[in-house]
Structure formats: structure tokens, C-alpha cells
Coordinates of C-alpha atoms and ligand atoms in Angstrom, one line a residue:
Chain A
M141 CA -0.1 0.3 0.0
N142 CA 2.5 2.1 1.7
S143 CA 5.4 1.5 -1.0
S144 CA 2.7 1.2 -4.2
L145 CA 2.2 4.7 -3.2
R146 CA 5.6 5.5 -3.1
L147 CA 6.2 4.2 -6.3
R148 CA 3.0 5.3 -8.1
A149 CA 4.8 9.1 -7.0
A150 CA 7.6 8.6 -8.8
I151 CA 6.0 7.4 -11.7
V152 CA 4.1 11.2 -11.7
S153 CA 7.4 12.5 -11.2
I154 CA 9.3 11.2 -13.8
A155 CA 6.5 11.6 -16.5
L156 CA 6.8 15.5 -15.3
L157 CA 10.3 16.4 -15.8
A158 CA 10.3 14.2 -18.7
A159 CA 7.1 16.6 -19.9
F160 CA 8.9 19.8 -18.6
L161 CA 12.1 18.6 -20.8
G162 CA 10.1 17.9 -23.4
I163 CA 8.2 21.4 -23.4
W164 CA 11.1 23.0 -22.5
H165 CA 13.3 21.2 -25.7
L166 CA 10.1 21.9 -28.4
A167 CA 10.2 25.5 -27.1
T168 CA 13.7 26.4 -27.8
R169 CA 14.2 24.0 -30.9
S170 CA 15.6 25.3 -34.1
T171 CA 13.0 26.5 -36.9
A172 CA 12.9 27.5 -40.7
P173 CA 15.9 30.2 -41.2
V174 CA 14.8 33.3 -41.8
A175 CA 14.7 33.7 -45.6
T176 CA 15.5 37.3 -46.1
M177 CA 18.7 38.5 -44.1
S178 CA 21.6 40.4 -45.5
P179 CA 24.8 38.3 -45.0
E180 CA 26.5 40.6 -42.4
Y181 CA 23.3 40.6 -40.4
A182 CA 23.1 37.2 -40.0
K183 CA 27.1 37.2 -39.3
L184 CA 26.4 40.0 -36.2
M185 CA 23.1 37.9 -35.2
G186 CA 25.0 34.3 -35.0
L187 CA 22.9 31.3 -35.0
T188 CA 19.6 32.9 -33.6
A189 CA 19.1 34.8 -36.4
T190 CA 20.9 32.3 -39.2
Q191 CA 19.0 29.2 -38.1
G192 CA 16.2 30.4 -35.9
K193 CA 18.2 28.8 -33.0
S194 CA 16.1 29.8 -29.8
A195 CA 18.5 32.2 -27.6
M196 CA 17.0 30.4 -24.7
P197 CA 19.0 27.5 -23.8
G198 CA 17.4 23.8 -24.9
P199 CA 17.7 20.9 -22.2
L200 CA 20.6 19.3 -24.5
D201 CA 22.4 22.2 -24.7
V202 CA 22.5 23.0 -20.7
G203 CA 22.8 19.0 -20.3
A204 CA 26.1 19.0 -22.5
K205 CA 27.5 22.1 -20.5
L206 CA 26.7 20.7 -17.0
W207 CA 28.6 17.6 -17.5
E208 CA 31.5 19.7 -19.1
H209 CA 31.7 21.4 -15.1
L210 CA 31.1 18.2 -14.1
K211 CA 33.9 16.6 -15.2
R212 CA 36.1 19.8 -13.9
P213 CA 34.7 21.5 -11.5
F214 CA 37.3 22.4 -9.7
Y215 CA 39.6 24.3 -12.2
D216 CA 40.8 28.0 -11.5
N217 CA 41.9 30.0 -14.3
G218 CA 41.8 33.3 -12.2
P219 CA 39.3 35.3 -11.4
N220 CA 36.4 35.2 -13.5
D221 CA 37.3 31.7 -14.4
K222 CA 37.0 29.5 -12.3
G223 CA 35.5 25.6 -11.7
L224 CA 31.3 25.8 -10.2
G225 CA 32.8 23.0 -7.8
I226 CA 35.2 26.1 -6.3
Q227 CA 32.0 28.4 -6.4
L228 CA 29.9 26.5 -4.7
A229 CA 32.1 25.5 -2.3
Y230 CA 33.2 29.5 -1.5
S231 CA 29.1 29.5 -0.8
I232 CA 28.8 26.6 1.3
A233 CA 31.8 28.0 3.2
R234 CA 30.6 31.5 4.0
V235 CA 26.9 29.9 4.8
G236 CA 28.8 27.4 7.2
T237 CA 31.1 29.4 8.7
G238 CA 28.6 32.4 9.6
Y239 CA 25.2 30.0 10.2
L240 CA 27.6 28.1 12.8
L241 CA 28.6 32.0 14.8
A242 CA 24.4 32.3 14.6
V243 CA 24.3 28.9 16.5
L244 CA 26.7 29.3 18.7
V245 CA 24.9 33.0 19.4
A246 CA 21.5 32.2 19.5
I247 CA 20.6 29.0 21.4
P248 CA 22.9 30.0 24.5
L249 CA 21.0 33.5 24.5
G250 CA 18.1 31.9 23.8
F251 CA 18.1 29.4 26.2
L252 CA 18.7 32.5 28.8
I253 CA 16.4 34.7 27.4
G254 CA 13.4 31.2 27.8
M255 CA 14.6 30.9 31.5
S256 CA 14.2 34.5 32.5
P257 CA 11.1 36.4 32.1
L258 CA 12.9 39.3 32.7
L259 CA 15.7 39.3 29.4
S260 CA 12.8 38.2 27.7
R261 CA 10.2 41.3 28.4
A262 CA 13.6 43.7 28.3
L263 CA 14.9 42.2 24.9
D264 CA 12.0 42.0 22.6
P265 CA 11.7 44.9 21.3
F266 CA 15.0 45.2 19.9
I267 CA 14.4 41.5 18.4
Q268 CA 10.8 42.8 17.6
V269 CA 12.8 45.2 15.6
L270 CA 16.0 43.6 14.4
K271 CA 14.4 40.8 12.9
P272 CA 12.3 41.9 10.1
I273 CA 15.3 44.3 8.5
S274 CA 16.7 42.4 4.8
P275 CA 20.2 40.9 5.6
L276 CA 20.8 43.0 3.0
A277 CA 20.3 46.2 4.4
W278 CA 22.8 45.2 6.6
M279 CA 25.4 45.0 4.2
P280 CA 26.5 48.5 3.3
L281 CA 27.0 49.0 6.9
A282 CA 28.7 45.6 7.1
L283 CA 31.2 46.8 3.9
Y284 CA 31.6 50.4 5.5
T285 CA 33.0 48.4 9.3
I286 CA 34.5 45.3 8.4
K287 CA 36.3 46.7 5.1
D288 CA 36.5 43.1 4.0
S289 CA 33.9 42.4 1.3
S290 CA 34.4 38.1 2.1
I291 CA 33.6 38.9 5.4
S292 CA 30.8 40.5 5.1
A293 CA 28.7 38.3 3.5
I294 CA 29.3 36.4 6.4
F295 CA 27.8 38.7 8.6
V296 CA 25.2 39.0 6.9
I297 CA 24.6 35.3 6.2
F298 CA 25.0 35.7 10.7
I299 CA 22.2 38.1 10.8
C300 CA 20.0 37.0 9.1
S301 CA 20.3 33.2 10.2
I302 CA 20.2 34.4 13.7
W303 CA 16.5 34.9 14.0
P304 CA 14.8 32.4 13.5
M305 CA 17.1 30.6 15.8
L306 CA 16.9 32.5 18.3
L307 CA 13.1 33.2 18.9
N308 CA 12.9 29.2 18.1
T309 CA 15.1 28.3 21.0
V310 CA 13.5 31.0 23.0
F311 CA 9.9 29.6 22.7
G312 CA 10.9 25.9 22.8
V313 CA 12.7 26.4 26.1
A314 CA 10.0 29.2 27.1
S315 CA 7.0 26.5 26.5
V316 CA 8.7 23.2 27.8
R317 CA 5.8 21.4 29.7
K318 CA 5.8 22.4 33.7
E319 CA 5.1 18.5 34.8
W320 CA 9.1 17.9 33.5
I321 CA 10.6 20.8 35.0
N322 CA 8.6 19.8 38.3
V323 CA 9.4 16.5 37.9
A324 CA 13.5 18.4 37.7
R325 CA 12.5 20.1 41.0
T326 CA 11.0 17.3 42.8
L327 CA 14.6 15.4 42.6
E328 CA 15.9 18.8 43.6
V329 CA 18.5 18.9 40.0
G330 CA 20.4 22.0 39.8
T331 CA 20.1 24.4 37.4
I332 CA 22.6 23.5 35.1
R333 CA 21.9 20.1 35.0
R334 CA 17.9 20.5 34.8
A335 CA 18.8 22.8 31.7
F336 CA 20.9 20.4 29.5
T337 CA 18.6 17.1 31.3
V338 CA 15.2 19.0 31.0
I339 CA 15.3 22.0 28.8
L340 CA 17.4 21.5 26.4
P341 CA 15.9 17.3 25.4
A342 CA 12.7 19.0 25.4
A343 CA 12.9 22.2 23.4
A344 CA 15.1 20.5 20.9
P345 CA 12.6 19.4 18.6
T346 CA 12.0 23.7 17.8
I347 CA 15.5 24.4 17.9
L348 CA 16.1 22.1 15.2
T349 CA 12.8 23.5 13.7
G350 CA 14.3 26.9 13.9
M351 CA 18.0 26.0 12.8
R352 CA 16.3 24.3 10.0
I353 CA 14.0 27.5 9.0
S354 CA 17.6 29.6 9.3
I355 CA 19.7 27.5 7.2
G356 CA 16.8 27.5 3.9
I357 CA 17.0 31.3 4.7
A358 CA 21.1 31.2 4.6
W359 CA 21.6 29.7 0.8
L360 CA 19.2 31.9 -0.3
V361 CA 20.8 35.3 1.0
I362 CA 23.7 34.2 0.4
V363 CA 24.1 34.1 -3.2
A364 CA 21.6 37.4 -3.2
A365 CA 24.8 38.9 -1.1
E366 CA 27.7 37.3 -3.0
M367 CA 25.9 39.2 -6.5
L368 CA 26.2 42.1 -4.4
V369 CA 30.2 42.0 -2.4
G370 CA 31.3 40.3 -5.9
G371 CA 34.9 37.6 -5.9
T372 CA 33.5 34.6 -5.4
G373 CA 31.2 32.4 -4.8
I374 CA 27.8 30.9 -7.0
G375 CA 26.1 33.9 -7.2
Y376 CA 28.7 36.1 -8.1
F377 CA 29.2 32.7 -10.7
V378 CA 25.4 33.7 -11.5
W379 CA 25.7 37.2 -11.8
N380 CA 29.0 36.8 -13.9
E381 CA 27.3 34.5 -16.3
W382 CA 24.3 37.2 -17.0
N383 CA 27.1 39.1 -17.8
N384 CA 28.8 37.1 -20.6
L385 CA 25.1 36.5 -21.6
S386 CA 25.7 32.6 -20.9
I387 CA 21.9 32.2 -20.1
T388 CA 23.2 27.7 -20.5
N389 CA 25.7 28.6 -17.6
V390 CA 22.9 30.4 -15.7
I391 CA 20.4 28.0 -15.6
I392 CA 23.0 25.4 -14.4
A393 CA 24.0 27.7 -11.2
I394 CA 20.1 27.8 -10.7
L395 CA 20.0 24.0 -11.0
L396 CA 22.5 23.2 -8.3
I397 CA 21.7 26.4 -6.0
G398 CA 18.2 24.3 -5.5
I399 CA 20.2 20.7 -5.0
V400 CA 22.7 21.6 -2.5
G401 CA 19.9 24.0 -0.4
M402 CA 17.6 21.0 -1.0
L403 CA 20.9 19.2 0.7
L404 CA 21.6 21.4 3.4
D405 CA 17.9 20.8 4.2
Q406 CA 17.5 17.3 4.6
I407 CA 21.5 17.4 6.6
L408 CA 18.9 19.5 9.4
A409 CA 15.8 17.3 8.3
R410 CA 18.4 14.6 9.9
F411 CA 19.3 15.8 12.7
S412 CA 15.7 16.8 13.9
R413 CA 14.8 13.3 13.6
L414 CA 17.3 12.2 15.9
V415 CA 15.8 14.7 18.4
T416 CA 12.1 14.5 18.4
F417 CA 10.2 11.7 20.8
P418 CA 7.4 10.9 20.8
E419 CA 4.3 11.7 23.0
Chain B
M29 CA -1.2 14.7 69.2
T30 CA 0.9 12.2 68.2
D31 CA 3.9 12.2 66.6
K32 CA 3.1 14.8 63.9
F33 CA 5.9 14.0 60.7
I34 CA 4.1 16.5 59.0
S35 CA 2.2 19.6 60.1
I36 CA 0.6 22.5 57.6
E37 CA 0.2 25.4 59.9
G38 CA -2.8 28.1 59.1
I39 CA -1.4 28.2 55.5
A40 CA -3.5 30.2 52.7
K41 CA -3.1 30.5 48.7
R42 CA -4.5 33.4 46.7
Y43 CA -4.4 34.8 43.4
P44 CA -4.3 38.6 42.2
G45 CA -8.2 38.6 41.1
R46 CA -8.9 41.1 38.3
S47 CA -8.9 44.6 39.0
G48 CA -6.9 44.7 42.1
A49 CA -8.5 42.1 43.9
T50 CA -7.7 39.2 45.6
T51 CA -9.4 35.5 45.5
T52 CA -8.9 32.9 48.1
I53 CA -9.0 29.6 47.4
F54 CA -8.2 28.7 50.8
E55 CA -7.2 29.9 53.8
N56 CA -6.3 29.1 57.7
L57 CA -5.6 25.5 56.6
W58 CA -4.6 23.2 59.0
L59 CA -3.7 19.4 59.0
S60 CA -1.2 17.0 60.5
M61 CA -0.4 13.1 59.5
A62 CA 1.4 10.8 61.7
R63 CA 5.0 9.3 60.4
G64 CA 3.5 6.0 57.6
E65 CA -0.4 7.0 57.8
F66 CA -2.0 7.0 54.4
A67 CA -4.1 10.1 54.3
C68 CA -6.5 10.8 51.4
V69 CA -8.4 13.9 50.1
I70 CA -11.4 14.3 48.9
G71 CA -12.9 17.5 47.7
H72 CA -14.5 18.7 44.8
S73 CA -13.0 19.7 41.3
G74 CA -11.3 23.2 41.9
C75 CA -11.3 23.2 46.1
G76 CA -7.5 23.2 46.1
K77 CA -6.6 20.2 46.3
T78 CA -4.0 20.1 43.8
T79 CA -2.6 22.9 45.7
V80 CA -2.6 21.8 48.9
L81 CA -0.8 18.7 47.6
N82 CA 1.6 21.1 45.1
I83 CA 2.7 23.4 48.5
L84 CA 3.0 19.8 50.7
A85 CA 5.8 19.4 47.9
G86 CA 7.1 22.5 47.6
L87 CA 6.5 23.2 44.3
D88 CA 4.1 25.8 44.9
A89 CA 4.3 29.0 48.2
P90 CA 1.6 29.5 50.1
S91 CA 1.0 33.0 50.6
E92 CA 0.3 32.0 54.3
G93 CA 1.2 30.4 56.6
A94 CA 4.1 27.3 56.5
V95 CA 4.8 23.3 56.5
I96 CA 6.9 22.2 59.0
V97 CA 8.0 18.4 58.0
D98 CA 9.7 16.7 60.6
G99 CA 10.1 18.9 62.9
Q100 CA 11.7 21.4 59.9
A101 CA 10.0 24.2 57.9
I102 CA 10.3 23.3 54.6
S103 CA 11.5 25.6 51.5
G104 CA 10.9 24.3 48.5
T105 CA 11.2 20.9 46.8
S106 CA 13.5 18.1 48.6
L107 CA 14.0 14.8 47.3
D108 CA 12.7 13.4 51.1
R109 CA 9.2 14.4 49.6
A110 CA 8.5 12.3 45.8
V111 CA 5.8 13.3 44.3
I112 CA 3.8 10.7 41.6
F113 CA 1.5 12.9 39.5
Q114 CA -1.1 13.1 37.4
S115 CA -0.1 13.3 34.4
H116 CA 2.8 10.4 35.8
A117 CA 5.5 13.2 33.4
L118 CA 7.6 10.8 32.2
L119 CA 10.4 12.7 30.3
P120 CA 9.0 11.2 26.9
W121 CA 12.7 11.3 25.3
R122 CA 14.0 8.3 28.3
T123 CA 13.0 5.0 28.8
V124 CA 11.2 3.4 31.0
L125 CA 14.8 2.6 32.8
G126 CA 16.2 6.3 32.1
N127 CA 13.6 7.4 33.4
V128 CA 13.5 5.9 37.2
A129 CA 17.3 6.1 36.7
Y130 CA 17.1 9.7 36.5
A131 CA 15.1 9.7 39.9
V132 CA 18.2 7.5 41.5
S133 CA 21.1 9.7 39.8
S134 CA 19.8 12.6 40.5
K135 CA 19.9 11.2 44.8
W136 CA 23.0 9.6 44.8
R137 CA 25.3 11.7 42.6
S138 CA 27.9 10.0 43.1
W139 CA 27.0 6.6 42.6
D140 CA 28.6 4.8 38.4
R141 CA 26.0 3.9 36.2
A142 CA 26.5 0.4 36.3
R143 CA 25.3 0.6 40.6
V144 CA 22.4 3.4 39.4
K145 CA 20.7 0.9 36.9
A146 CA 20.7 -1.8 39.6
H147 CA 19.1 0.2 41.7
A148 CA 16.2 1.7 39.3
Q149 CA 16.3 -1.6 38.0
T150 CA 14.8 -3.3 41.4
F151 CA 12.2 -0.7 41.5
I152 CA 11.0 -1.7 37.5
D153 CA 10.8 -5.1 39.0
L154 CA 8.8 -3.8 42.1
V155 CA 5.7 -2.1 40.0
G156 CA 6.1 -5.5 37.7
L157 CA 7.3 -4.1 34.7
T158 CA 10.3 -6.2 34.2
G159 CA 10.8 -6.5 30.4
S160 CA 9.6 -2.8 29.4
E161 CA 13.1 -1.0 30.9
H162 CA 14.0 -0.4 27.5
K163 CA 10.5 1.2 26.5
R164 CA 9.8 4.7 25.9
P165 CA 6.3 6.3 27.2
S166 CA 4.7 6.3 24.1
E167 CA 5.1 2.7 23.6
L168 CA 3.1 2.2 27.2
S169 CA -0.4 1.9 28.2
G170 CA -1.8 4.6 30.7
G171 CA -1.6 1.7 33.4
M172 CA 1.9 1.0 32.5
K173 CA 3.4 4.4 32.8
Q174 CA 1.3 5.2 36.0
R175 CA 3.9 2.2 37.1
V176 CA 7.1 4.0 35.7
G177 CA 6.0 7.3 37.2
I178 CA 5.4 5.0 40.8
A179 CA 9.1 3.3 40.4
R180 CA 10.4 6.8 40.2
A181 CA 9.0 8.0 43.2
L182 CA 9.8 4.6 45.4
S183 CA 13.7 4.9 43.5
I184 CA 14.4 7.6 45.6
T185 CA 13.4 5.9 49.1
P186 CA 11.2 8.9 50.3
K187 CA 10.2 9.9 53.2
M188 CA 6.7 10.7 52.2
M189 CA 4.7 10.2 48.4
L190 CA 2.8 12.5 47.4
M191 CA 0.3 11.4 44.9
D192 CA -2.3 14.0 43.1
E193 CA -5.4 11.3 41.2
P194 CA -2.5 8.7 40.5
F195 CA -5.3 6.5 39.0
S196 CA -8.1 8.7 37.7
A197 CA -6.9 7.7 34.4
L198 CA -7.0 4.1 34.4
D199 CA -9.4 1.6 33.9
A200 CA -11.1 -0.7 36.9
L201 CA -8.8 -3.2 36.7
T202 CA -6.1 -1.6 36.1
R203 CA -6.3 0.8 39.3
G204 CA -6.9 -2.1 41.3
T205 CA -4.0 -3.7 40.8
L206 CA -2.1 0.1 41.3
Q207 CA -4.2 0.4 44.6
D208 CA -2.7 -3.3 45.7
E209 CA 0.7 -2.6 44.8
V210 CA 0.7 1.1 45.9
R211 CA -0.7 0.2 49.5
R212 CA 1.7 -3.2 49.7
I213 CA 4.5 -0.8 49.0
C214 CA 3.7 1.5 51.7
L215 CA 2.9 -0.5 54.4
Q216 CA 5.8 -2.5 53.5
T217 CA 7.9 0.2 53.1
G218 CA 6.3 2.3 56.5
Q219 CA 6.0 5.3 53.9
T220 CA 3.7 8.7 55.2
A221 CA 1.3 8.8 52.0
F222 CA -0.5 12.1 50.8
M223 CA -2.9 11.2 48.0
I224 CA -5.7 13.4 46.7
T225 CA -8.5 11.4 44.8
H226 CA -12.1 11.4 43.4
D227 CA -12.5 7.8 44.5
V228 CA -15.0 7.0 47.8
D229 CA -13.9 3.5 47.4
E230 CA -10.5 4.1 47.0
A231 CA -9.8 6.6 49.5
I232 CA -11.6 3.7 52.1
Y233 CA -9.2 1.2 50.8
L234 CA -5.7 3.1 51.5
A235 CA -6.5 5.7 53.4
D236 CA -6.0 5.5 57.1
K237 CA -7.5 9.1 57.8
I238 CA -9.5 11.1 55.0
F239 CA -9.5 14.6 54.9
L240 CA -12.7 16.1 53.3
M241 CA -12.4 19.2 51.7
T242 CA -15.1 21.6 51.4
N243 CA -16.2 23.1 47.9
G244 CA -14.0 26.5 47.3
P245 CA -13.4 29.4 46.7
G246 CA -12.9 29.8 50.0
A247 CA -12.8 25.6 50.7
M248 CA -12.1 24.8 54.7
L249 CA -10.9 20.9 55.6
A250 CA -14.2 20.2 57.0
E251 CA -13.7 16.8 58.8
V252 CA -11.5 14.1 58.8
V253 CA -12.5 10.8 59.3
E254 CA -10.8 7.9 60.8
N255 CA -11.6 4.5 58.4
P256 CA -12.3 2.2 60.9
L257 CA -11.6 -1.0 58.7
P258 CA -8.9 -2.9 59.7
K259 CA -5.0 -2.7 58.3
D260 CA -5.3 -5.6 56.9
R261 CA -8.7 -5.0 54.5
G262 CA -8.7 -6.6 51.0
R263 CA -9.6 -4.8 48.5
T264 CA -12.6 -7.0 47.3
D265 CA -14.1 -8.3 50.6
L266 CA -14.3 -4.0 51.6
H267 CA -17.3 -3.8 51.6
R268 CA -18.6 -7.1 53.4
H269 CA -16.8 -4.4 56.3
P270 CA -19.7 -3.7 58.6
L271 CA -18.8 -0.4 58.7
Y272 CA -18.5 -0.2 55.2
Y273 CA -21.5 1.2 53.7
A274 CA -21.8 3.6 57.4
L275 CA -18.1 4.9 56.1
R276 CA -19.0 5.3 52.4
N277 CA -22.1 7.1 52.9
H278 CA -20.5 9.6 55.4
I279 CA -17.9 10.4 52.7
I280 CA -21.0 10.1 49.9
D281 CA -23.2 12.7 52.0
F282 CA -20.7 15.1 52.5
L283 CA -19.7 15.1 48.6
V284 CA -23.4 15.8 47.9
T285 CA -24.7 18.0 50.4
R286 CA -22.5 18.8 53.4
S287 CA -19.6 19.9 51.1
K288 CA -21.2 23.1 49.9
T289 CA -23.6 23.8 53.0
F290 CA -21.2 22.9 55.6
V291 CA -19.1 26.8 55.8
A292 CA -22.8 28.3 56.6
E293 CA -23.6 25.1 59.0
R294 CA -20.9 25.5 61.2
P295 CA -20.0 29.2 61.5
D296 CA -18.0 28.3 64.8
H297 CA -16.2 25.3 62.6
D298 CA -12.0 25.9 63.7
P299 CA -10.3 25.3 60.9
R300 CA -7.0 24.9 64.1
N301 CA -9.0 22.0 65.4
V302 CA -11.2 20.3 63.0
P303 CA -13.4 17.2 64.3
T304 CA -12.3 13.9 63.9
V305 CA -14.7 11.6 63.2
Q306 CA -14.8 8.5 64.3
I307 CA -17.9 6.2 62.4
G308 CA -18.9 3.0 64.4
K309 CA -17.9 4.7 67.4
P310 CA -20.4 7.9 67.9
G311 CA -19.5 8.8 71.3
L312 CA -16.4 9.4 70.4
T313 CA -16.7 11.6 67.6
I314 CA -15.1 15.3 68.1
A315 CA -17.7 17.7 66.7
S316 CA -17.7 21.6 67.5
D317 CA -21.4 21.1 67.1
A318 CA -23.1 18.9 69.9
K319 CA -25.4 17.0 67.2
P320 CA -23.6 14.1 66.6
E321 CA -22.6 13.0 63.7
S322 CA -24.1 8.8 64.1
P323 CA -27.8 9.1 62.5
R324 CA -26.6 8.9 59.2
E325 CA -25.1 5.7 59.5
A326 CA -27.6 4.4 61.9
S327 CA -30.5 4.7 59.6
W328 CA -28.9 2.8 57.3
P329 CA -31.5 -0.6 58.1
G330 CA -27.7 -3.3 57.5
L331 CA -26.3 -1.4 60.1
S332 CA -28.6 -2.5 62.7
R333 CA -25.5 -4.5 64.0
P334 CA -24.6 -3.2 67.9
S335 CA -21.2 -4.6 68.0
T336 CA -19.3 -1.5 66.6
S337 CA -15.3 -3.0 66.5
S338 CA -12.2 -1.8 66.2
Ligands
LIG502 N1 -1.9 30.3 38.3 C1 -3.5 30.1 38.7 N2 -4.0 30.9 38.8 C2 -5.2 31.6 39.3 N3 -6.5 30.5 40.1 C3 -5.6 29.6 40.4 C4 -4.5 29.3 39.3 N4 -4.4 27.3 39.6 C5 -5.1 27.3 40.2 N5 -6.6 28.3 40.1 C6 -7.3 28.2 41.0 O1 -7.6 27.5 42.1 C7 -8.7 26.4 42.6 C8 -7.8 25.3 43.2 O2 -7.0 24.7 42.1 P1 -7.0 23.2 42.4 O3 -5.9 22.8 41.1 O4 -5.6 23.3 43.2 O5 -8.0 22.2 42.4 P2 -8.3 21.2 42.8 O6 -9.3 20.8 44.0 O7 -7.1 19.2 43.0 O8 -8.6 20.8 41.5 P3 -9.5 19.4 40.9 O9 -9.8 18.3 41.5 O10 -10.3 19.5 39.5 O11 -7.8 18.4 40.1 C9 -9.2 26.5 41.0 O12 -10.5 26.9 41.9 C10 -8.4 26.9 40.7 O13 -9.3 28.1 39.5
LIG503 MG1 -6.0 18.8 41.0

């Protein structure tokens, strides 16, 4: 029953993918050459005009190009020509650094705020104001103060991923069931031990949900941040290939951004499953 | 009075109400228990039973008054007073063994893992959960969860057990078994026990003393009913005891009518000196009112026998 559902879903997925690729192929294939055209003009316009080739690459072009990239993911021919693997590695490293820093700040801070009604009230207005600020709005300020584009990008990742984690940690810690806290209290468990043996496991699923939202946002933001700061990274690659008018590379980059984002999410989902407990 | 192991002295609990007023759940509440005694509290929902138990546990602080346990005023929770929660309150991310071991390692911090595990296992065996040590609470039935709660409370060898309707969520059969177990364990280990219940038969079976509370707000401890049934009573032949119905009717009468009218009927009720009702010994009833409690029991046809044993 369940496995047959999975099988049918897989079949439908593959069919949808095939239909999408088919339509894409048909929509971008070469049409009959345009008849009357001066040879100079035809030369100027390239294949687009002479063979009725669409400017939009077809799935076969993208596939061929992707294969090329996959064969040489880590080449480095100077600042504007690096392998996709290198570009992705830069982006992942920035996201990883900014995100880890955010984890290190958000979770302990969230614990403190969640356990202290005073801190919770005192810090609430700041959080409310800071949370809705688009992380990219921090960019000029970051560039001005930090003066290093790469660290500025990391800072932007840090600032965008901190809020979901912080708020979820606060919420998770503050809403630990009173009866579990009471169990610890009747056993005369000290504050530190209580934090690690009762509050942390009880709040872990909520905290992990926040971490999962954060990694998603961080990956969304890194592309935009790298487009702004330039130099390296998958966001810069997209922008650079757009300037080169290489739509094929742009499409490949889009595809890879999606896949990496999915993998990051899956990793967090795996962790999340480890800490959830059935009630 | 005899050795007062627990003495609740004039406690009150007030909550801030709307528009500055305060709601008094109860005030000037006095009660005491001797060591090794099993007491049940009966009263209508919302009268403040859980509040009293939480104050006794140290989970909640009284607005006024004090609780003296073993000669010392309590200030907060203690490993000497184990609580069996109504909602079992097991930690769902720990196994049965993990839950009991958590309590054991909290009491004896220097013990190594093996020792903690062995000690926890003894109590898991005691409540009949051998074989389920590695299950998580979500994999247990309601009765099994409640047993884990009992094992956890007993494992720290407390001086007293506080139980808040521990069996109310269970079916009659499981409830019976657990009542037997709790009674056996309490008699064996000489536990002092304080239990809240809504089940009159449960109170008659388990308790040496039954505290009757009037309806809230402004609830009072109306009477302390002494259980005239012999210590070696069995759960199944409880109702055959000649004083069973008198006792049961007295409690049910209280719940049905007198819990509402008590405050108005007895304006001279002294909360510091709550009357002790001894069913079957009308002469000994210490009531602040001259009128004895006996007419209620005498009206029962089955009670026409003269012998009032115990
Ligand atoms: N935090 C609170 N603020 C205001 N009133 C409260 C609060 N907690 C409890 N109360 C009130 O105190 C009263 C006693 O509550 P308690 O839980 O002790 O009742 P109970 O006798 O245990 O009832 P039940 O048999 O239903 O468990 C109730 O009327 C309740 O409304
Ligand atoms: Mg209650």
C-alpha cells in the first residue's frame, strides 16, 4: 500500500520531469531559417537569426554544458573563470561560517532569554525591530565597518540566520511542559543539570526547526549577497555569467543552487529526526 | 496529638484576581499527619487539593502559613518528598529505565552507572515492569506509565509520597492492581502517603485518614474521617465489612450535600481544631457541634448490628 503509493508518486514525478524537458526542448528547438537577410546581419546575430535558433538554451545544451562542468569542477583560471565546484565551495563555506556563528550565539542566548522572563521582556523590543530587517540592508554598514567583502557576506549570513534560531530557542525553552520542570524540581536537580537534562531535550525539536528555517534563509541570502560583494561564490557566478550572456551557465547554476539547498535542508531534517521524541 | 510528621500550619493560597481583588482559594488551613500514615484528600473539583499537594511538595509556596515536615519548615522541593503526578510526567525522550535512573542518579550523584541501573531495575521489577525497561513512554499503556511514575517516586526512597489522583485516568482493573501495589509498598516500607482522589472506594481501601474538603472558593478542611476498617483489609471484601457502608455514606453525603452547606451550617468551625469523625464510635466523635454524626449511619438498615468493632 505504502510502497505502491511511493512507486506511483515516483512514476508521476518522472513523467512530469519528462514532460517539462520535452516542452522545454520543443519551445527552444531550431525553426526554419529566416529567408531574407543580409549576410552581414546574419553574421552579427549568430545562430539565433540564421537558423531560427532560440536564444534560450534547450535541455540538451544545458545537459552538455553541465557534463563539461561536472568533468572539471575545480579548475581555476583566474578571478573570472573558476570551476563550479570551487564557486559552490566558497558559498557553502560562507554559509557554514555565518550559520555556525549564529548557532553559537542564538542557542545560548535563546536559553537565557527563555529561562528568564525579565530578559525576555527586556530584549523583546530589540528583537522585534531587528528581526524584520532584510539581511541585505546590513550590507553597506557591514562593508563600511568590516571593510572586507567576504567577511561582510559572512556577517550578512550570520544576521539573517540568527533570528529564527533565537526565537525558536526562546519559544522552545519557555514552553517546556511545567510537569517536566516539576519532575526536575522534586528531584532537586540543579539549574545547569536541569538545563541539559530536561530543558534542552524538551526544546530540541523546536530549536532544530528554527535551525532548519535558518539554513534555508541563509542559502537564499548568500546568492544575493555574493551578487553584491562579487569575487567568488555561486551568487557571483550567476551574475558573472549573466554579464557574459551565458544563459546556459545561469540555468546550471540555478539547478545547483536548488540541489545544494535541498541537501542542506535534508541534513538538518536528519538531525531534527534524531532529537524528536514521540509523546 | 501523636508524633506530627507533617504539619500544615495555617496555610493560605491567594491569587490576584481581576481589578486588583484577590481570590482566596483557601485560608487558615491546618492539618497534620503521623509518620507512616496514609491520608486521602477528597473534595470537589477546584477546591484546592492540588494546590495543597503542591505546597506540601514545595512546588508551590503558600501565601501565608508554613508546612513543617519532620520538625522543619520546608522551603522548596526535597528528595524526601516524592511526587506521583496525575499526568505521570515521564520524560518522553527517556526510556522506562532512563526515567527511573534519572531520579536515582539525582539522589545519589556519586553512584556509577551500573549501580544506578541496578537500583533502578529493582524498582522497575517491584512495579511489575520487568521486560519493558527499554521502552519509551509513548510505547506504554496508561497503567504502565503510571507504574513508571510510581517506580520513579519509590526509587529515591522518600520519607513521604505525594500522589495527585494517580489512578484517575485508568480503567477499573488496572486501578485495582495499582492500588494493591501502592498499598503493599506503603505498608512494607512504612511510607507516609498523601493522596488526592475522587474515588471514595479508593480512599476507603487505602487511607487511614480521610480529609474532607468543602467546595471552593474559600475551601476548608471540614472533617478528618478515621478509617475504622482493619489494617489487613482486602480490596475485594472491603464492602463486606460492617462499617463499610457507614463510612462510604458518610463521605458521599459530605460530597453530595454537606460540602456545599458546611460553611453556612458550621459558623463556629475551628480550622485549627478540625473534628475527627470516628465511624462506628459515635460517642467518640469530636464535633464542634453537639449533634453527633451518627444518625446518618444508623439510618442504614444493614447497620442494625450492635457490635461496633475496631
Ligand atoms: N495560577 C492560578 N491563578 C488563579 N487561580 C488558580 C491558579 N491555579 C489554580 N487556580 C485556582 O485554584 C483553585 C484550586 O485549584 P486546584 O488545582 O488546587 O483544584 P483541585 O482541587 O486540585 O481540583 P481538581 O479536583 O479538578 O484537580 C481552582 O479554583 C483554580 O481555578
Ligand atoms: Mg487537582
